[in-house]
Every structure is written in C-alpha cells, then in structure tokens.
PDB file of C-alpha atoms in Angstrom:
ATOM      1  CA  UNK A   1      -0.130  -0.132   0.135  1.00  0.00           C
ATOM      2  CA  UNK A   2       2.997   2.731   0.426  1.00  0.00           C
ATOM      3  CA  UNK A   3       3.913   2.623  -3.290  1.00  0.00           C
ATOM      4  CA  UNK A   4       1.023   4.511  -3.098  1.00  0.00           C
ATOM      5  CA  UNK A   5       2.356   7.656  -2.250  1.00  0.00           C
ATOM      6  CA  UNK A   6       4.341   7.666  -4.618  1.00  0.00           C
ATOM      7  CA  UNK A   7       1.266   8.209  -7.317  1.00  0.00           C
ATOM      8  CA  UNK A   8       0.906  11.908  -7.366  1.00  0.00           C
ATOM      9  CA  UNK A   9       3.680  11.887  -8.320  1.00  0.00           C
ATOM     10  CA  UNK A  10       4.231   9.433 -10.881  1.00  0.00           C
ATOM     11  CA  UNK A  11       1.097  10.943 -11.916  1.00  0.00           C
ATOM     12  CA  UNK A  12       2.473  14.148 -12.277  1.00  0.00           C
ATOM     13  CA  UNK A  13       5.832  12.967 -14.362  1.00  0.00           C
ATOM     14  CA  UNK A  14       3.714  10.632 -17.171  1.00  0.00           C
ATOM     15  CA  UNK A  15       1.501  14.402 -17.304  1.00  0.00           C
ATOM     16  CA  UNK A  16       5.026  16.076 -17.943  1.00  0.00           C
ATOM     17  CA  UNK A  17       6.121  13.421 -20.571  1.00  0.00           C
ATOM     18  CA  UNK A  18       2.024  13.313 -22.980  1.00  0.00           C
ATOM     19  CA  UNK A  19       2.145  17.146 -22.742  1.00  0.00           C
ATOM     20  CA  UNK A  20       5.851  17.241 -24.282  1.00  0.00           C
ATOM     21  CA  UNK A  21       5.330  14.187 -26.621  1.00  0.00           C
ATOM     22  CA  UNK A  22       1.982  15.838 -27.591  1.00  0.00           C
ATOM     23  CA  UNK A  23       3.970  19.445 -28.619  1.00  0.00           C
ATOM     24  CA  UNK A  24       6.472  17.698 -29.637  1.00  0.00           C
ATOM     25  CA  UNK A  25       3.919  15.548 -32.289  1.00  0.00           C
ATOM     26  CA  UNK A  26       2.080  19.192 -32.872  1.00  0.00           C
ATOM     27  CA  UNK A  27       5.031  21.186 -34.349  1.00  0.00           C
ATOM     28  CA  UNK A  28       5.676  18.238 -36.251  1.00  0.00           C
ATOM     29  CA  UNK A  29       2.289  18.358 -37.995  1.00  0.00           C
ATOM     30  CA  UNK A  30       1.610  14.769 -37.336  1.00  0.00           C
ATOM     31  CA  UNK A  31      -0.662  15.341 -34.633  1.00  0.00           C
ATOM     32  CA  UNK A  32      -3.956  14.612 -36.648  1.00  0.00           C
ATOM     33  CA  UNK A  33      -3.235  11.503 -38.268  1.00  0.00           C
ATOM     34  CA  UNK A  34      -1.577  10.243 -34.585  1.00  0.00           C
ATOM     35  CA  UNK A  35      -4.297  11.927 -32.572  1.00  0.00           C
ATOM     36  CA  UNK A  36      -6.255   8.513 -32.626  1.00  0.00           C
ATOM     37  CA  UNK A  37      -4.716   6.164 -32.297  1.00  0.00           C
ATOM     38  CA  UNK A  38      -2.495   7.583 -29.353  1.00  0.00           C
ATOM     39  CA  UNK A  39      -5.879   7.920 -27.642  1.00  0.00           C
ATOM     40  CA  UNK A  40      -6.424   4.527 -27.865  1.00  0.00           C
ATOM     41  CA  UNK A  41      -3.318   3.721 -26.776  1.00  0.00           C
ATOM     42  CA  UNK A  42      -4.060   5.296 -23.909  1.00  0.00           C
ATOM     43  CA  UNK A  43      -6.801   4.442 -22.828  1.00  0.00           C
ATOM     44  CA  UNK A  44      -6.006   0.470 -22.923  1.00  0.00           C
ATOM     45  CA  UNK A  45      -2.360   1.103 -20.785  1.00  0.00           C
ATOM     46  CA  UNK A  46      -5.330   3.214 -17.973  1.00  0.00           C
ATOM     47  CA  UNK A  47      -7.739   0.696 -18.574  1.00  0.00           C
ATOM     48  CA  UNK A  48      -4.546  -2.280 -17.910  1.00  0.00           C
ATOM     49  CA  UNK A  49      -3.230  -0.641 -14.826  1.00  0.00           C
ATOM     50  CA  UNK A  50      -5.990  -0.241 -12.885  1.00  0.00           C
ATOM     51  CA  UNK A  51      -7.398  -4.424 -13.352  1.00  0.00           C
ATOM     52  CA  UNK A  52      -3.530  -5.408 -13.500  1.00  0.00           C
ATOM     53  CA  UNK A  53      -3.319  -3.638 -10.106  1.00  0.00           C
ATOM     54  CA  UNK A  54      -6.019  -4.060  -8.602  1.00  0.00           C
ATOM     55  CA  UNK A  55      -6.172  -8.178  -8.586  1.00  0.00           C
ATOM     56  CA  UNK A  56      -2.820  -7.841  -8.075  1.00  0.00           C
ATOM     57  CA  UNK A  57      -1.720  -8.572  -4.200  1.00  0.00           C
ATOM     58  CA  UNK A  58      -2.313  -8.573  -0.920  1.00  0.00           C
ATOM     59  CA  UNK A  59      -3.216  -4.751  -0.409  1.00  0.00           C
ATOM     60  CA  UNK A  60      -6.238  -4.332   1.637  1.00  0.00           C
ATOM     61  CA  UNK A  61      -6.769  -1.290  -0.888  1.00  0.00           C
ATOM     62  CA  UNK A  62      -8.300  -4.400  -3.324  1.00  0.00           C
ATOM     63  CA  UNK A  63      -9.647  -7.020  -0.909  1.00  0.00           C
ATOM     64  CA  UNK A  64      -7.692 -10.072  -1.939  1.00  0.00           C
ATOM     65  CA  UNK A  65      -8.774 -10.211  -4.946  1.00  0.00           C
ATOM     66  CA  UNK A  66     -12.304  -8.943  -4.424  1.00  0.00           C
ATOM     67  CA  UNK A  67     -12.768 -11.722  -2.155  1.00  0.00           C
ATOM     68  CA  UNK A  68     -14.592  -8.818   0.553  1.00  0.00           C
ATOM     69  CA  UNK A  69     -15.208 -12.152   3.393  1.00  0.00           C
ATOM     70  CA  UNK A  70     -11.388 -12.795   4.115  1.00  0.00           C
ATOM     71  CA  UNK A  71      -9.900  -8.948   3.315  1.00  0.00           C
ATOM     72  CA  UNK A  72      -7.050  -9.079   5.874  1.00  0.00           C
ATOM     73  CA  UNK A  73      -9.377  -6.101   7.412  1.00  0.00           C
ATOM     74  CA  UNK A  74     -11.360  -8.438   8.210  1.00  0.00           C
ATOM     75  CA  UNK A  75      -8.426 -10.650   9.725  1.00  0.00           C
ATOM     76  CA  UNK A  76      -7.538  -7.215  11.405  1.00  0.00           C
ATOM     77  CA  UNK A  77     -11.141  -6.927  12.944  1.00  0.00           C
ATOM     78  CA  UNK A  78     -11.917 -11.245  12.893  1.00  0.00           C
ATOM     79  CA  UNK A  79      -7.621 -11.243  15.687  1.00  0.00           C
ATOM     80  CA  UNK A  80      -9.588  -8.291  17.702  1.00  0.00           C
ATOM     81  CA  UNK A  81     -12.669  -9.780  18.377  1.00  0.00           C
ATOM     82  CA  UNK A  82     -11.442 -12.744  19.809  1.00  0.00           C
ATOM     83  CA  UNK A  83      -8.347 -10.844  21.781  1.00  0.00           C
ATOM     84  CA  UNK A  84     -11.442  -9.008  23.186  1.00  0.00           C
ATOM     85  CA  UNK A  85     -13.848 -11.973  24.365  1.00  0.00           C
ATOM     86  CA  UNK A  86     -10.144 -13.090  26.592  1.00  0.00           C
ATOM     87  CA  UNK A  87      -9.465 -10.667  27.871  1.00  0.00           C
ATOM     88  CA  UNK A  88     -11.054  -7.149  30.030  1.00  0.00           C
ATOM     89  CA  UNK A  89     -10.525  -3.999  29.990  1.00  0.00           C
ATOM     90  CA  UNK A  90      -8.253  -3.993  33.156  1.00  0.00           C
ATOM     91  CA  UNK A  91      -5.467  -6.194  31.992  1.00  0.00           C
ATOM     92  CA  UNK A  92      -2.517  -4.729  30.798  1.00  0.00           C
ATOM     93  CA  UNK A  93      -1.050  -6.047  27.095  1.00  0.00           C
ATOM     94  CA  UNK A  94       2.494  -6.277  26.297  1.00  0.00           C
ATOM     95  CA  UNK A  95       1.698  -6.959  22.126  1.00  0.00           C
ATOM     96  CA  UNK A  96       4.892  -8.085  20.194  1.00  0.00           C
ATOM     97  CA  UNK A  97       4.428  -7.203  16.553  1.00  0.00           C
ATOM     98  CA  UNK A  98       1.311  -5.312  14.988  1.00  0.00           C
ATOM     99  CA  UNK A  99      -0.755  -3.775  17.183  1.00  0.00           C
ATOM    100  CA  UNK A 100      -3.423  -3.565  15.494  1.00  0.00           C
ATOM    101  CA  UNK A 101      -5.710  -6.066  17.759  1.00  0.00           C
ATOM    102  CA  UNK A 102      -5.395  -4.787  20.848  1.00  0.00           C
ATOM    103  CA  UNK A 103      -6.854  -1.460  19.263  1.00  0.00           C
ATOM    104  CA  UNK A 104      -9.514  -3.569  17.255  1.00  0.00           C
ATOM    105  CA  UNK A 105     -10.181  -4.946  21.235  1.00  0.00           C
ATOM    106  CA  UNK A 106     -10.221  -1.524  23.007  1.00  0.00           C
ATOM    107  CA  UNK A 107      -7.324  -2.857  25.103  1.00  0.00           C
ATOM    108  CA  UNK A 108      -4.830  -0.356  27.272  1.00  0.00           C
ATOM    109  CA  UNK A 109      -1.434  -1.978  25.713  1.00  0.00           C
ATOM    110  CA  UNK A 110       1.429  -0.792  27.002  1.00  0.00           C
ATOM    111  CA  UNK A 111       2.051   2.376  24.442  1.00  0.00           C
ATOM    112  CA  UNK A 112       5.936   2.727  22.888  1.00  0.00           C
ATOM    113  CA  UNK A 113       4.621  -1.653  21.595  1.00  0.00           C
ATOM    114  CA  UNK A 114       2.675   1.144  19.578  1.00  0.00           C
ATOM    115  CA  UNK A 115       4.313   2.067  17.814  1.00  0.00           C
ATOM    116  CA  UNK A 116       5.943  -1.889  17.397  1.00  0.00           C
ATOM    117  CA  UNK A 117       9.939  -1.619  16.778  1.00  0.00           C
ATOM    118  CA  UNK A 118       9.967   2.688  15.814  1.00  0.00           C
ATOM    119  CA  UNK A 119      10.960   3.331  18.886  1.00  0.00           C
ATOM    120  CA  UNK A 120      13.368   0.398  19.625  1.00  0.00           C
ATOM    121  CA  UNK A 121      16.255   1.194  20.533  1.00  0.00           C
ATOM    122  CA  UNK A 122      19.642  -1.049  21.836  1.00  0.00           C
ATOM    123  CA  UNK A 123      21.228   0.477  23.898  1.00  0.00           C
ATOM    124  CA  UNK A 124      21.907  -0.192  27.892  1.00  0.00           C
ATOM    125  CA  UNK A 125      20.068   2.653  29.583  1.00  0.00           C
ATOM    126  CA  UNK A 126      16.392   2.344  29.993  1.00  0.00           C
ATOM    127  CA  UNK A 127      16.228   5.363  32.102  1.00  0.00           C
ATOM    128  CA  UNK A 128      16.911   7.364  29.436  1.00  0.00           C
ATOM    129  CA  UNK A 129      13.939   5.645  27.102  1.00  0.00           C
ATOM    130  CA  UNK A 130      12.106   6.209  29.347  1.00  0.00           C
ATOM    131  CA  UNK A 131      11.836   9.718  29.412  1.00  0.00           C
ATOM    132  CA  UNK A 132      11.441   9.882  26.218  1.00  0.00           C
ATOM    133  CA  UNK A 133       8.854   6.887  25.667  1.00  0.00           C
ATOM    134  CA  UNK A 134      11.414   4.726  24.695  1.00  0.00           C
ATOM    135  CA  UNK A 135      12.093   0.625  24.715  1.00  0.00           C
ATOM    136  CA  UNK A 136      14.809  -0.839  24.481  1.00  0.00           C
ATOM    137  CA  UNK A 137      14.767  -4.710  25.311  1.00  0.00           C
ATOM    138  CA  UNK A 138      15.724  -4.581  29.305  1.00  0.00           C
ATOM    139  CA  UNK A 139      12.707  -2.816  29.082  1.00  0.00           C
ATOM    140  CA  UNK A 140      10.271  -5.598  27.463  1.00  0.00           C
ATOM    141  CA  UNK A 141      11.491  -7.720  30.424  1.00  0.00           C
ATOM    142  CA  UNK A 142      10.821  -5.960  33.121  1.00  0.00           C
ATOM    143  CA  UNK A 143       7.162  -4.762  31.126  1.00  0.00           C
ATOM    144  CA  UNK A 144       6.712  -8.779  31.324  1.00  0.00           C
ATOM    145  CA  UNK A 145       7.843  -9.942  34.331  1.00  0.00           C
ATOM    146  CA  UNK A 146       6.269  -7.620  36.570  1.00  0.00           C
ATOM    147  CA  UNK A 147       3.576  -5.504  34.564  1.00  0.00           C
ATOM    148  CA  UNK A 148       1.443  -6.716  31.909  1.00  0.00           C
ATOM    149  CA  UNK A 149      -0.938  -9.679  31.995  1.00  0.00           C
ATOM    150  CA  UNK A 150      -1.898 -10.493  28.849  1.00  0.00           C
ATOM    151  CA  UNK A 151       0.717 -11.464  25.982  1.00  0.00           C
ATOM    152  CA  UNK A 152       0.042 -11.439  22.511  1.00  0.00           C
ATOM    153  CA  UNK A 153       2.558 -12.367  19.793  1.00  0.00           C
ATOM    154  CA  UNK A 154       2.716 -13.835  16.935  1.00  0.00           C
ATOM    155  CA  UNK A 155       3.448 -17.691  16.460  1.00  0.00           C
ATOM    156  CA  UNK A 156       6.666 -18.163  15.002  1.00  0.00           C
ATOM    157  CA  UNK A 157       7.008 -14.522  14.946  1.00  0.00           C
ATOM    158  CA  UNK A 158       9.314 -13.700  16.892  1.00  0.00           C
ATOM    159  CA  UNK A 159      12.549 -13.258  15.098  1.00  0.00           C
ATOM    160  CA  UNK A 160      10.989 -11.026  12.796  1.00  0.00           C
ATOM    161  CA  UNK A 161      11.231  -8.396  15.513  1.00  0.00           C
ATOM    162  CA  UNK A 162      14.324  -6.288  16.759  1.00  0.00           C
ATOM    163  CA  UNK A 163      14.554  -6.529  19.788  1.00  0.00           C
ATOM    164  CA  UNK A 164      14.773  -9.625  19.644  1.00  0.00           C
ATOM    165  CA  UNK A 165      17.665  -9.958  16.667  1.00  0.00           C
ATOM    166  CA  UNK A 166      19.815  -7.529  18.295  1.00  0.00           C
ATOM    167  CA  UNK A 167      21.362 -10.104  20.760  1.00  0.00           C
ATOM    168  CA  UNK A 168      21.723 -13.865  21.192  1.00  0.00           C
ATOM    169  CA  UNK A 169      19.384 -16.304  23.427  1.00  0.00           C
ATOM    170  CA  UNK A 170      16.733 -13.128  23.456  1.00  0.00           C
ATOM    171  CA  UNK A 171      13.508 -15.244  22.242  1.00  0.00           C
ATOM    172  CA  UNK A 172      15.251 -18.209  24.786  1.00  0.00           C
ATOM    173  CA  UNK A 173      14.735 -15.447  27.575  1.00  0.00           C
ATOM    174  CA  UNK A 174      11.308 -14.057  26.621  1.00  0.00           C
ATOM    175  CA  UNK A 175      10.064 -18.165  26.504  1.00  0.00           C
ATOM    176  CA  UNK A 176      11.709 -18.881  29.553  1.00  0.00           C
ATOM    177  CA  UNK A 177       9.581 -16.235  31.758  1.00  0.00           C
ATOM    178  CA  UNK A 178       7.008 -16.182  29.775  1.00  0.00           C
ATOM    179  CA  UNK A 179       6.364 -20.060  30.758  1.00  0.00           C
ATOM    180  CA  UNK A 180       7.283 -19.067  34.285  1.00  0.00           C
ATOM    181  CA  UNK A 181       4.696 -16.966  35.151  1.00  0.00           C
ATOM    182  CA  UNK A 182       1.937 -17.103  32.208  1.00  0.00           C
ATOM    183  CA  UNK A 183      -0.054 -19.938  31.497  1.00  0.00           C
ATOM    184  CA  UNK A 184      -1.577 -20.522  27.129  1.00  0.00           C
ATOM    185  CA  UNK A 185      -5.124 -19.116  27.282  1.00  0.00           C
ATOM    186  CA  UNK A 186      -5.830 -18.716  22.791  1.00  0.00           C
ATOM    187  CA  UNK A 187      -4.131 -18.945  20.126  1.00  0.00           C
ATOM    188  CA  UNK A 188      -6.448 -18.092  16.243  1.00  0.00           C
ATOM    189  CA  UNK A 189      -4.979 -17.931  12.774  1.00  0.00           C
ATOM    190  CA  UNK A 190      -5.375 -16.270  10.154  1.00  0.00           C
ATOM    191  CA  UNK A 191      -6.320 -12.482  10.943  1.00  0.00           C
ATOM    192  CA  UNK A 192      -2.764 -10.918  10.879  1.00  0.00           C
ATOM    193  CA  UNK A 193      -2.907  -9.332   7.685  1.00  0.00           C
ATOM    194  CA  UNK A 194      -0.708 -11.736   4.340  1.00  0.00           C
ATOM    195  CA  UNK A 195       1.795  -9.064   3.945  1.00  0.00           C
ATOM    196  CA  UNK A 196       2.874  -9.306   7.792  1.00  0.00           C
ATOM    197  CA  UNK A 197       1.569 -12.892   8.046  1.00  0.00           C
ATOM    198  CA  UNK A 198       3.377 -16.278   8.855  1.00  0.00           C
ATOM    199  CA  UNK A 199       2.792 -20.019   8.116  1.00  0.00           C
ATOM    200  CA  UNK A 200      -0.549 -19.439   8.997  1.00  0.00           C
ATOM    201  CA  UNK A 201      -0.406 -16.590  10.258  1.00  0.00           C
ATOM    202  CA  UNK A 202      -1.676 -17.467  14.394  1.00  0.00           C
ATOM    203  CA  UNK A 203      -2.250 -14.958  17.333  1.00  0.00           C
ATOM    204  CA  UNK A 204      -1.122 -16.808  20.818  1.00  0.00           C
ATOM    205  CA  UNK A 205      -2.601 -15.694  23.910  1.00  0.00           C
ATOM    206  CA  UNK A 206      -1.120 -16.273  27.181  1.00  0.00           C
ATOM    207  CA  UNK A 207      -2.485 -15.090  31.103  1.00  0.00           C
ATOM    208  CA  UNK A 208      -0.007 -14.560  33.273  1.00  0.00           C
ATOM    209  CA  UNK A 209      -1.338 -17.085  35.986  1.00  0.00           C
TER     210      UNK A 209
END
C-alpha cells in the first residue's frame, strides 16, 4: 500500500511526458494523423494498469481479489474480537508485533509498543529511554516480568522483531519468563494482514498465572 504514496508524483511525471510528446508531434504537424491511435493506446494502458493493480497483491485497498469475506481488514477485526473475548478492560497487554488487534479489542497496550520496533533502541540506558517513551530489551522484560497481564504475539514471528535480533538468546530468555509466569489462553489463525503473515498467521495469547 505504501507504493501508492508515489502515485501523485507518477501522475505528474506521466502528464508532463505526454504533454512534451504532444507538443513535439504538433510541431511536426503529425498530431492530427496519430491522435486517434495514440488516444486509444493511452486508454488501454490506463484500463490495463487499473485492473492489473486491483487484481494483484494482498493490499487491503483491493480486498484480496474481491473476496470481501477474507480481507486484511476483516482478518484484523476477527483477531481483535477474539482477543477481546479472552481479556478484560483492566488487562495490560504486552504485544509483540502489530498493535492493531489490541486497538480493535479496545484494550490497553504499553504505549511504546504501539509503534512496534520504531522506537526500540538497543542501548543500556533504560532511564533515558523511559524519559522519551522509548524502550529496549530490558524494559520489555520488565513489562513481561512485573506489569503485563496478557502477552500477545504471532507464532514463529518473534525472530523478526528487532528487539529479539540484537542479542543472542533473547527469544529463549523471553520464552523462559513467559512459561514461568504465564499460561496459554488461546490462539487463532489467519488474523494478520497477508504481507505480515508468518505461516498460518497464528496469534498466540497468554495470561498471567
């Protein structure tokens, strides 16, 4: 979907190019003779590009090849409803990865994690990070040990999180604490947008013992 941010610049570039070609043909006095075939060609290109874009890729804008029941939006909605059914408004959620399900469930999530890895920093000064609402792996572990009541993450996706890539044994440390202090509450598959889905896109949910 981010590619569509470039659409205005592409439109301006194409329009400018077409205008230059038009002026060149008009100067050569050949525009009238080629106007019809050129117009038909451009119409075909526009129609083909629109249809091709609409039928390709998993972007939510085009609803997965017109299958409205299994759009990326519906996947996230389903995951949010399931998460809501297993939790309460009093819960504090530690969510690794996409924050959308917690938002859909109307549940509290540790604010820095709403931005996923964007405001994660691999530095040791936790106090300075807290001051600016950033976090590191130590802060993440403290949330896990002492504050969170619910832990949510996509199965097999921890390895893709920057917080777990910046040091050896981090996944093992995380899972050790998780198994000691939490119990498995439930899981549901196919609730992540396709471009962010790992395997079957299973969301695992754990509750503090």
